[in-house]
Amino acid sequence: MNLIPKYLVACLGRYWLIHTDYWQTISNRVEVATPLNSWKRLIEGVYLYDHGINPYEGDSFHESPIMLILFHFLLKKVPYLLPVIFVLLDALTAHILYKASKSFIRIFKESQESGKGQIAEDSITMLVTESQLDEVPIYVLSMYLFNPYSFLNCAGMTTTVIQNLLLAVSLWGAASGHRALACVFIALATHQALYPILLVVPISILLANVNQGCNKCSYIRTLLGFVLCWGFCIFISAFIMDGSYDYIYNTYGFILTVPDLKPNIGLFWYFFTEMFEHFRLLFVCAFQINALALYVVPLTLRFHKEPVLLATVLIALSTIFRSYPCVGDVGFYLALLPLWKHLFSFMQQKFIVGCAFLITSALGPTVWHLWIYSGSANANFFFGVTLSFATAQIFLITDLLFAHIKREFTLKNGSSRQVDGKPAKLVLR
């Protein structure tokens, strides 16, 4: 299938949107830009650095020094090419996701073939066919290229475009068995946004499965490679800042302590605006444990045989519960959902979740205008919409996981819903 028209349409649409009169509005939207990825804050940090002022001394710049140097070079040498660079990087992300999904499909085919002996006779027809599997990479590509969230993320020229590219390359590297590639890019993504550290677990499992080596040794090599790469990123960043590690407080520290409570599509800002200050540390720890550590162990224990599903779910959960999320993060994990097209028939809440996404995406800007510009609403209205948006995402993830469990049960026990000759009912607990 010729994919060039898809790339051309998506790239031209993004390029056109950047050059419309709405670009400034898009780049400043709270759904698109956050204190971490904002284009406005990025150029401010570059301006300060260019004039010999440490951009990390204030409270305006929170990108890593590596990103600072990269955009300092681009803004000095080729500022007129920046819109083209952002568009091409987003198209490259879509292409790498396309390549990664092909590798994921190959892994799924091998897993399905090896498990045929354990499948009930009346469930053979439920196996995914070659033609169905071959369609999936096209769906993944299209879902990323034409997703409105990805469109707005690129049009706003946020640094989430680069983070999505790093995540895509790390997933592709893991699915292809390239440990060095996966470790380097997941370390770069972690250095930029911290939360991608969760992907070390599924990437380690995926590399061990693909390379079919000694699992324990493979896990150790992957973990060691990640730690070394991340440590090198921290060292290089300190070298850029003349040997100072003070930047860590305004990057990792800013993500963890959440000092900027400007509204966004996340859950942190409203809670910490309303909270008494002496409870702040307790709830910061509780929220960050929820985002960084709470789900990794139980999900890994249950879905260790499905590392691609585990990676998809962890990306989604970190997007929902991170301190400064944006629609670009949401668009990235939504592009991975077509990998689980064979589970859609087992999902029960597709319509509800779809309607919730549409309604909250439309209501968010509306309520924001009523609150900020018209003065006829307040923060409760906007937080209600963001809370509904987060709830819809949680429903989506739980429905996907339960659909996997139901399909797994049906393949093993047949579609008669009987266990030991008695009617059975599958209940999520």
Short mmCIF file of C-alpha atoms in Angstrom, two decimals:
data_model
loop_
_atom_site.label_atom_id
_atom_site.label_comp_id
_atom_site.label_asym_id
_atom_site.label_seq_id
_atom_site.Cartn_x
_atom_site.Cartn_y
_atom_site.Cartn_z
CA MET A 1 0.00 0.00 0.00
CA ASN A 2 1.28 3.47 -0.93
CA LEU A 3 1.66 5.45 2.29
CA ILE A 4 3.11 8.62 0.73
CA PRO A 5 -0.30 10.37 0.29
CA LYS A 6 -1.04 9.85 4.01
CA TYR A 7 2.27 11.44 5.00
CA LEU A 8 1.82 14.31 2.58
CA VAL A 9 -1.72 15.16 3.71
CA ALA A 10 -0.77 14.95 7.41
CA CYS A 11 2.41 17.02 6.97
CA LEU A 12 0.72 19.67 4.83
CA GLY A 13 -2.15 19.92 7.34
CA ARG A 14 0.28 20.46 10.21
CA TYR A 15 2.40 22.94 8.25
CA TRP A 16 -0.69 24.91 7.22
CA LEU A 17 -1.99 25.03 10.79
CA ILE A 18 1.35 26.40 12.04
CA HIS A 19 1.16 29.23 9.51
CA THR A 20 -2.45 30.25 10.19
CA ASP A 21 -3.55 33.11 12.41
CA TYR A 22 -4.62 30.53 15.01
CA TRP A 23 -1.08 29.31 15.69
CA GLN A 24 -0.51 31.68 18.62
CA THR A 25 -3.81 30.60 20.17
CA ILE A 26 -3.02 26.91 19.76
CA SER A 27 0.52 27.21 21.16
CA ASN A 28 -0.81 28.94 24.30
CA ARG A 29 -3.77 26.63 24.97
CA VAL A 30 -3.62 24.96 28.38
CA GLU A 31 -4.61 21.65 26.77
CA VAL A 32 -1.62 21.83 24.41
CA ALA A 33 1.14 23.70 26.25
CA THR A 34 2.33 23.15 29.82
CA PRO A 35 5.19 24.70 31.80
CA LEU A 36 7.33 21.75 30.68
CA ASN A 37 6.75 21.72 26.92
CA SER A 38 5.64 25.26 26.03
CA TRP A 39 7.25 26.81 22.95
CA LYS A 40 7.01 30.26 24.57
CA ARG A 41 8.97 29.12 27.63
CA LEU A 42 11.49 27.32 25.44
CA ILE A 43 12.42 30.41 23.43
CA GLU A 44 12.57 32.41 26.66
CA GLY A 45 15.07 29.92 28.09
CA VAL A 46 17.14 30.05 24.92
CA TYR A 47 17.10 33.87 25.02
CA LEU A 48 18.36 33.91 28.62
CA TYR A 49 21.08 31.36 27.85
CA ASP A 50 22.17 33.32 24.78
CA HIS A 51 22.63 36.43 26.93
CA GLY A 52 24.73 34.67 29.55
CA ILE A 53 21.94 34.27 32.11
CA ASN A 54 21.30 30.87 33.71
CA PRO A 55 17.72 30.01 32.60
CA TYR A 56 17.30 27.69 35.59
CA GLU A 57 17.68 30.48 38.15
CA GLY A 58 14.13 31.66 37.57
CA ASP A 59 10.86 29.80 37.24
CA SER A 60 10.25 30.03 33.50
CA PHE A 61 12.35 27.25 31.95
CA HIS A 62 12.13 23.55 32.84
CA GLU A 63 13.47 21.68 29.82
CA SER A 64 16.70 19.67 30.05
CA PRO A 65 20.01 21.38 29.15
CA ILE A 66 20.32 19.01 26.17
CA MET A 67 17.09 20.43 24.75
CA LEU A 68 18.33 23.93 25.59
CA ILE A 69 21.51 23.48 23.54
CA LEU A 70 19.64 21.80 20.68
CA PHE A 71 17.13 24.63 20.27
CA HIS A 72 19.76 27.28 20.91
CA PHE A 73 21.57 25.94 17.86
CA LEU A 74 18.39 25.68 15.76
CA LEU A 75 17.13 29.14 16.66
CA LYS A 76 20.52 30.69 15.88
CA LYS A 77 21.23 28.80 12.64
CA VAL A 78 17.93 27.84 11.00
CA PRO A 79 14.98 29.57 12.74
CA TYR A 80 13.03 29.67 9.46
CA LEU A 81 13.12 25.86 9.25
CA LEU A 82 11.68 25.18 12.70
CA PRO A 83 8.07 24.64 11.52
CA VAL A 84 9.35 22.18 8.90
CA ILE A 85 11.50 20.42 11.51
CA PHE A 86 8.55 19.95 13.89
CA VAL A 87 6.34 18.61 11.09
CA LEU A 88 9.03 16.20 9.89
CA LEU A 89 9.75 14.98 13.43
CA ASP A 90 6.06 14.25 13.94
CA ALA A 91 5.88 12.41 10.61
CA LEU A 92 9.02 10.46 11.60
CA THR A 93 7.34 9.50 14.88
CA ALA A 94 4.37 8.13 12.94
CA HIS A 95 6.67 6.18 10.61
CA ILE A 96 8.62 4.66 13.50
CA LEU A 97 5.37 3.68 15.20
CA TYR A 98 4.40 2.04 11.90
CA LYS A 99 7.68 0.08 11.88
CA ALA A 100 7.35 -0.77 15.58
CA SER A 101 3.79 -2.04 15.10
CA LYS A 102 5.05 -4.35 12.34
CA SER A 103 7.53 -5.81 14.82
CA PHE A 104 4.82 -6.09 17.46
CA ILE A 105 2.59 -7.94 15.00
CA ARG A 106 5.41 -10.38 14.22
CA ILE A 107 5.79 -11.04 17.96
CA PHE A 108 2.03 -11.52 18.30
CA LYS A 109 1.98 -13.99 15.39
CA GLU A 110 4.75 -16.06 16.99
CA SER A 111 2.96 -16.00 20.36
CA GLN A 112 -0.32 -17.05 18.75
CA GLU A 113 1.32 -19.92 16.87
CA SER A 114 3.15 -21.22 19.95
CA GLY A 115 -0.06 -21.15 22.03
CA LYS A 116 -2.36 -22.92 19.56
CA GLY A 117 -2.11 -26.19 21.48
CA GLN A 118 -3.84 -24.67 24.53
CA ILE A 119 -6.81 -23.19 22.62
CA ALA A 120 -10.25 -24.75 22.91
CA GLU A 121 -11.71 -26.23 19.70
CA ASP A 122 -14.70 -23.89 19.52
CA SER A 123 -12.40 -20.86 19.96
CA ILE A 124 -10.15 -21.54 16.96
CA THR A 125 -12.20 -19.11 14.89
CA MET A 126 -11.30 -16.32 17.32
CA LEU A 127 -7.63 -16.41 16.32
CA VAL A 128 -6.49 -13.34 14.46
CA THR A 129 -5.86 -13.98 10.76
CA GLU A 130 -2.84 -12.87 8.75
CA SER A 131 -4.85 -10.31 6.79
CA GLN A 132 -6.26 -8.77 9.97
CA LEU A 133 -2.81 -8.50 11.50
CA ASP A 134 -1.30 -6.96 8.38
CA GLU A 135 -3.87 -4.13 8.53
CA VAL A 136 -2.88 -3.07 12.04
CA PRO A 137 0.29 -1.05 11.20
CA ILE A 138 -1.74 1.04 8.74
CA TYR A 139 -4.28 1.79 11.47
CA VAL A 140 -1.52 2.76 13.90
CA LEU A 141 0.03 5.08 11.33
CA SER A 142 -3.29 6.70 10.46
CA MET A 143 -4.28 7.04 14.11
CA TYR A 144 -1.16 9.06 14.85
CA LEU A 145 -1.06 11.10 11.65
CA PHE A 146 -4.71 12.19 11.72
CA ASN A 147 -5.45 12.28 15.44
CA PRO A 148 -6.59 15.83 16.37
CA TYR A 149 -4.56 15.64 19.58
CA SER A 150 -1.36 14.91 17.63
CA PHE A 151 -2.25 17.60 15.10
CA LEU A 152 -2.62 20.25 17.82
CA ASN A 153 0.50 19.07 19.63
CA CYS A 154 2.61 19.52 16.50
CA ALA A 155 0.91 22.76 15.46
CA GLY A 156 1.64 24.20 18.91
CA MET A 157 5.34 23.34 18.39
CA THR A 158 5.61 21.77 21.84
CA THR A 159 8.62 19.72 22.87
CA THR A 160 6.24 16.79 23.44
CA VAL A 161 6.78 16.18 19.70
CA ILE A 162 10.38 15.23 20.52
CA GLN A 163 9.38 13.19 23.57
CA ASN A 164 6.93 11.17 21.43
CA LEU A 165 9.70 10.52 18.92
CA LEU A 166 12.04 9.28 21.66
CA LEU A 167 9.34 6.95 23.03
CA ALA A 168 8.55 5.61 19.56
CA VAL A 169 12.20 4.84 18.81
CA SER A 170 12.67 3.11 22.18
CA LEU A 171 9.62 0.88 21.54
CA TRP A 172 10.80 0.09 18.02
CA GLY A 173 14.30 -0.70 19.29
CA ALA A 174 12.92 -3.06 21.95
CA ALA A 175 10.58 -4.81 19.47
CA SER A 176 13.47 -5.24 17.02
CA GLY A 177 15.84 -6.58 19.66
CA HIS A 178 18.23 -3.59 19.58
CA ARG A 179 19.04 -3.17 23.26
CA ALA A 180 21.43 -0.22 22.84
CA LEU A 181 18.90 1.72 20.78
CA ALA A 182 16.08 1.07 23.26
CA CYS A 183 18.21 1.99 26.29
CA VAL A 184 19.59 5.20 24.77
CA PHE A 185 16.22 6.56 23.68
CA ILE A 186 14.27 5.59 26.79
CA ALA A 187 17.04 7.26 28.83
CA LEU A 188 16.72 10.43 26.72
CA ALA A 189 12.92 10.37 27.14
CA THR A 190 13.31 9.89 30.91
CA HIS A 191 15.84 12.70 31.06
CA GLN A 192 13.33 15.00 29.40
CA ALA A 193 10.10 14.05 31.20
CA LEU A 194 10.95 11.54 34.01
CA TYR A 195 7.75 9.46 33.69
CA PRO A 196 9.03 7.31 30.77
CA ILE A 197 11.17 5.52 33.36
CA LEU A 198 8.13 3.23 33.79
CA LEU A 199 8.81 1.76 30.35
CA VAL A 200 12.08 0.20 31.48
CA VAL A 201 10.11 -2.79 32.81
CA PRO A 202 8.16 -3.74 29.63
CA ILE A 203 11.17 -2.92 27.44
CA SER A 204 13.34 -5.28 29.53
CA ILE A 205 10.76 -8.06 29.19
CA LEU A 206 10.34 -7.42 25.46
CA LEU A 207 14.09 -7.50 24.81
CA ALA A 208 14.45 -10.72 26.79
CA ASN A 209 11.65 -12.33 24.76
CA VAL A 210 12.89 -11.11 21.38
CA ASN A 211 16.53 -12.03 21.93
CA GLN A 212 15.59 -15.35 23.59
CA GLY A 213 18.63 -15.30 25.82
CA CYS A 214 19.10 -15.81 29.54
CA ASN A 215 16.22 -13.77 30.93
CA LYS A 216 17.89 -12.69 34.17
CA CYS A 217 21.06 -11.65 32.35
CA SER A 218 19.00 -9.85 29.72
CA TYR A 219 17.07 -7.91 32.37
CA ILE A 220 20.29 -6.90 34.10
CA ARG A 221 21.94 -5.80 30.85
CA THR A 222 18.91 -3.70 29.89
CA LEU A 223 18.67 -2.09 33.32
CA LEU A 224 22.41 -1.44 33.43
CA GLY A 225 22.34 0.02 29.92
CA PHE A 226 19.47 2.34 30.86
CA VAL A 227 21.15 3.52 34.07
CA LEU A 228 24.43 4.22 32.27
CA CYS A 229 22.70 6.13 29.47
CA TRP A 230 20.59 8.15 31.90
CA GLY A 231 23.63 8.89 34.05
CA PHE A 232 25.51 10.03 30.94
CA CYS A 233 22.62 12.36 30.02
CA ILE A 234 22.73 13.88 33.52
CA PHE A 235 26.51 14.30 33.28
CA ILE A 236 26.34 15.90 29.81
CA SER A 237 23.64 18.27 31.04
CA ALA A 238 25.81 19.28 33.99
CA PHE A 239 28.75 19.80 31.61
CA ILE A 240 26.58 22.10 29.47
CA MET A 241 25.73 24.10 32.60
CA ASP A 242 29.45 24.54 33.49
CA GLY A 243 29.58 21.59 35.86
CA SER A 244 26.55 22.63 37.92
CA TYR A 245 23.79 20.18 38.81
CA ASP A 246 21.45 22.95 39.96
CA TYR A 247 19.33 22.43 36.85
CA ILE A 248 17.99 19.21 38.40
CA TYR A 249 15.78 21.16 40.81
CA ASN A 250 14.12 23.03 37.94
CA THR A 251 13.64 19.89 35.82
CA TYR A 252 13.08 16.73 37.87
CA GLY A 253 12.32 18.74 40.99
CA PHE A 254 9.74 20.82 39.14
CA ILE A 255 8.00 17.67 37.85
CA LEU A 256 7.94 16.03 41.28
CA THR A 257 7.04 18.98 43.52
CA VAL A 258 4.48 20.61 41.15
CA PRO A 259 5.04 24.27 42.14
CA ASP A 260 3.30 25.74 39.07
CA LEU A 261 -0.46 25.29 39.43
CA LYS A 262 -1.53 26.73 36.09
CA PRO A 263 -4.59 24.70 34.95
CA ASN A 264 -4.04 21.84 32.52
CA ILE A 265 -5.80 18.60 31.56
CA GLY A 266 -4.32 16.78 34.56
CA LEU A 267 -5.47 16.21 38.12
CA PHE A 268 -2.74 17.89 40.17
CA TRP A 269 -3.43 21.58 39.73
CA TYR A 270 -6.91 21.76 41.29
CA PHE A 271 -6.15 19.56 44.29
CA PHE A 272 -3.04 21.53 45.23
CA THR A 273 -4.77 24.86 44.68
CA GLU A 274 -7.47 23.92 47.20
CA MET A 275 -5.23 22.10 49.66
CA PHE A 276 -3.90 23.42 52.98
CA GLU A 277 -0.15 23.97 52.66
CA HIS A 278 0.80 21.75 55.60
CA PHE A 279 -0.74 18.73 53.80
CA ARG A 280 1.11 19.44 50.56
CA LEU A 281 4.10 17.09 51.05
CA LEU A 282 1.83 14.16 51.98
CA PHE A 283 -0.31 14.54 48.89
CA VAL A 284 2.59 15.25 46.56
CA CYS A 285 4.11 11.94 47.64
CA ALA A 286 0.77 10.15 47.29
CA PHE A 287 0.11 11.56 43.80
CA GLN A 288 3.63 10.86 42.53
CA ILE A 289 3.65 7.31 43.91
CA ASN A 290 0.36 6.80 42.07
CA ALA A 291 1.93 8.10 38.85
CA LEU A 292 5.38 6.49 39.09
CA ALA A 293 5.25 3.29 41.11
CA LEU A 294 1.83 2.05 42.18
CA TYR A 295 0.79 0.14 39.05
CA VAL A 296 4.11 -1.21 37.79
CA VAL A 297 4.43 -4.30 40.00
CA PRO A 298 0.82 -5.61 39.90
CA LEU A 299 0.45 -5.01 36.17
CA THR A 300 3.83 -6.61 35.45
CA LEU A 301 2.97 -9.69 37.50
CA ARG A 302 -0.33 -10.11 35.66
CA PHE A 303 0.71 -9.14 32.10
CA HIS A 304 4.39 -10.12 31.97
CA LYS A 305 3.60 -12.41 29.02
CA GLU A 306 2.22 -9.42 27.09
CA PRO A 307 4.96 -6.76 27.35
CA VAL A 308 3.52 -4.71 24.46
CA LEU A 309 0.15 -4.45 26.23
CA LEU A 310 1.99 -3.66 29.46
CA ALA A 311 3.92 -0.85 27.73
CA THR A 312 0.74 0.59 26.22
CA VAL A 313 -1.06 0.60 29.58
CA LEU A 314 1.89 2.11 31.48
CA ILE A 315 2.24 4.89 28.90
CA ALA A 316 -1.48 5.63 29.24
CA LEU A 317 -1.46 5.58 33.06
CA SER A 318 1.59 7.85 33.25
CA THR A 319 -0.19 10.24 30.87
CA ILE A 320 -3.32 10.33 33.02
CA PHE A 321 -1.58 10.77 36.37
CA ARG A 322 1.51 12.83 35.52
CA SER A 323 1.80 16.32 36.95
CA TYR A 324 1.75 18.24 33.65
CA PRO A 325 -0.01 16.23 30.92
CA CYS A 326 -1.03 17.55 27.51
CA VAL A 327 -3.07 16.32 24.54
CA GLY A 328 0.16 15.30 22.77
CA ASP A 329 0.74 12.62 25.41
CA VAL A 330 -2.83 11.38 24.97
CA GLY A 331 -2.49 11.28 21.18
CA PHE A 332 0.61 9.11 21.44
CA TYR A 333 -0.93 6.26 23.42
CA LEU A 334 -4.19 6.44 21.46
CA ALA A 335 -2.14 5.67 18.35
CA LEU A 336 -1.11 2.36 19.95
CA LEU A 337 -4.70 1.20 20.52
CA PRO A 338 -5.15 -0.33 17.01
CA LEU A 339 -2.56 -2.93 18.08
CA TRP A 340 -5.40 -4.34 20.18
CA LYS A 341 -8.05 -4.26 17.47
CA HIS A 342 -8.75 -7.95 18.14
CA LEU A 343 -9.88 -7.00 21.66
CA PHE A 344 -12.45 -4.40 20.59
CA SER A 345 -15.24 -6.97 20.30
CA PHE A 346 -14.72 -7.84 23.99
CA MET A 347 -14.81 -4.22 25.17
CA GLN A 348 -18.11 -3.09 26.67
CA GLN A 349 -17.59 0.66 27.11
CA LYS A 350 -16.37 1.77 23.67
CA PHE A 351 -19.40 3.96 22.99
CA ILE A 352 -19.37 5.59 26.44
CA VAL A 353 -15.64 6.27 26.30
CA GLY A 354 -15.84 7.62 22.74
CA CYS A 355 -18.67 9.98 23.65
CA ALA A 356 -16.80 11.12 26.77
CA PHE A 357 -13.69 11.93 24.70
CA LEU A 358 -15.72 13.93 22.18
CA ILE A 359 -17.78 15.80 24.78
CA THR A 360 -14.89 16.70 27.09
CA SER A 361 -12.68 17.73 24.14
CA ALA A 362 -15.41 20.16 23.04
CA LEU A 363 -16.39 21.33 26.53
CA GLY A 364 -12.82 22.01 27.72
CA PRO A 365 -12.15 25.09 25.54
CA THR A 366 -15.75 26.23 26.01
CA VAL A 367 -15.63 26.16 29.81
CA TRP A 368 -12.16 27.74 29.78
CA HIS A 369 -13.52 30.68 27.79
CA LEU A 370 -16.48 31.03 30.16
CA TRP A 371 -14.15 30.97 33.17
CA ILE A 372 -11.25 33.17 32.00
CA TYR A 373 -12.80 35.53 29.49
CA SER A 374 -16.54 35.73 30.19
CA GLY A 375 -16.35 35.38 33.97
CA SER A 376 -19.55 33.32 33.98
CA ALA A 377 -17.88 30.12 35.26
CA ASN A 378 -15.14 29.20 37.72
CA ALA A 379 -12.35 26.69 38.26
CA ASN A 380 -14.81 23.99 39.33
CA PHE A 381 -16.33 23.94 35.85
CA PHE A 382 -13.01 23.45 34.09
CA PHE A 383 -11.78 20.88 36.60
CA GLY A 384 -15.03 18.97 36.18
CA VAL A 385 -14.29 18.64 32.47
CA THR A 386 -10.66 17.57 33.03
CA LEU A 387 -11.79 15.09 35.70
CA SER A 388 -14.29 13.61 33.24
CA PHE A 389 -11.58 13.42 30.60
CA ALA A 390 -9.28 11.55 32.98
CA THR A 391 -12.15 9.24 34.00
CA ALA A 392 -12.84 8.43 30.34
CA GLN A 393 -9.18 7.48 29.89
CA ILE A 394 -9.26 5.28 32.99
CA PHE A 395 -12.41 3.55 31.71
CA LEU A 396 -10.65 2.99 28.39
CA ILE A 397 -7.61 1.36 29.99
CA THR A 398 -9.59 -0.85 32.40
CA ASP A 399 -11.92 -1.91 29.57
CA LEU A 400 -8.93 -2.82 27.41
CA LEU A 401 -7.32 -4.89 30.17
CA PHE A 402 -10.57 -6.66 31.01
CA ALA A 403 -11.14 -7.37 27.29
CA HIS A 404 -7.72 -9.04 27.16
CA ILE A 405 -8.57 -11.18 30.18
CA LYS A 406 -11.95 -12.16 28.70
CA ARG A 407 -10.40 -13.11 25.36
CA GLU A 408 -7.69 -15.11 27.14
CA PHE A 409 -10.32 -16.95 29.16
CA THR A 410 -12.48 -17.64 26.08
CA LEU A 411 -9.54 -18.98 24.05
CA LYS A 412 -8.62 -21.39 26.82
CA ASN A 413 -12.08 -22.49 27.96
CA GLY A 414 -14.15 -22.04 24.83
CA SER A 415 -17.06 -19.75 24.16
CA SER A 416 -19.64 -21.84 26.05
CA ARG A 417 -18.86 -19.97 29.30
CA GLN A 418 -18.76 -23.20 31.31
CA VAL A 419 -16.13 -24.41 33.73
CA ASP A 420 -16.29 -28.04 34.91
CA GLY A 421 -19.69 -28.34 33.25
CA LYS A 422 -21.20 -25.46 35.21
CA PRO A 423 -22.15 -21.98 33.92
CA ALA A 424 -19.33 -19.52 34.57
CA LYS A 425 -19.28 -15.76 34.88
CA LEU A 426 -16.14 -13.71 34.46
CA VAL A 427 -16.05 -10.89 37.03
CA LEU A 428 -13.49 -8.09 37.29
CA ARG A 429 -12.32 -7.67 40.88
#
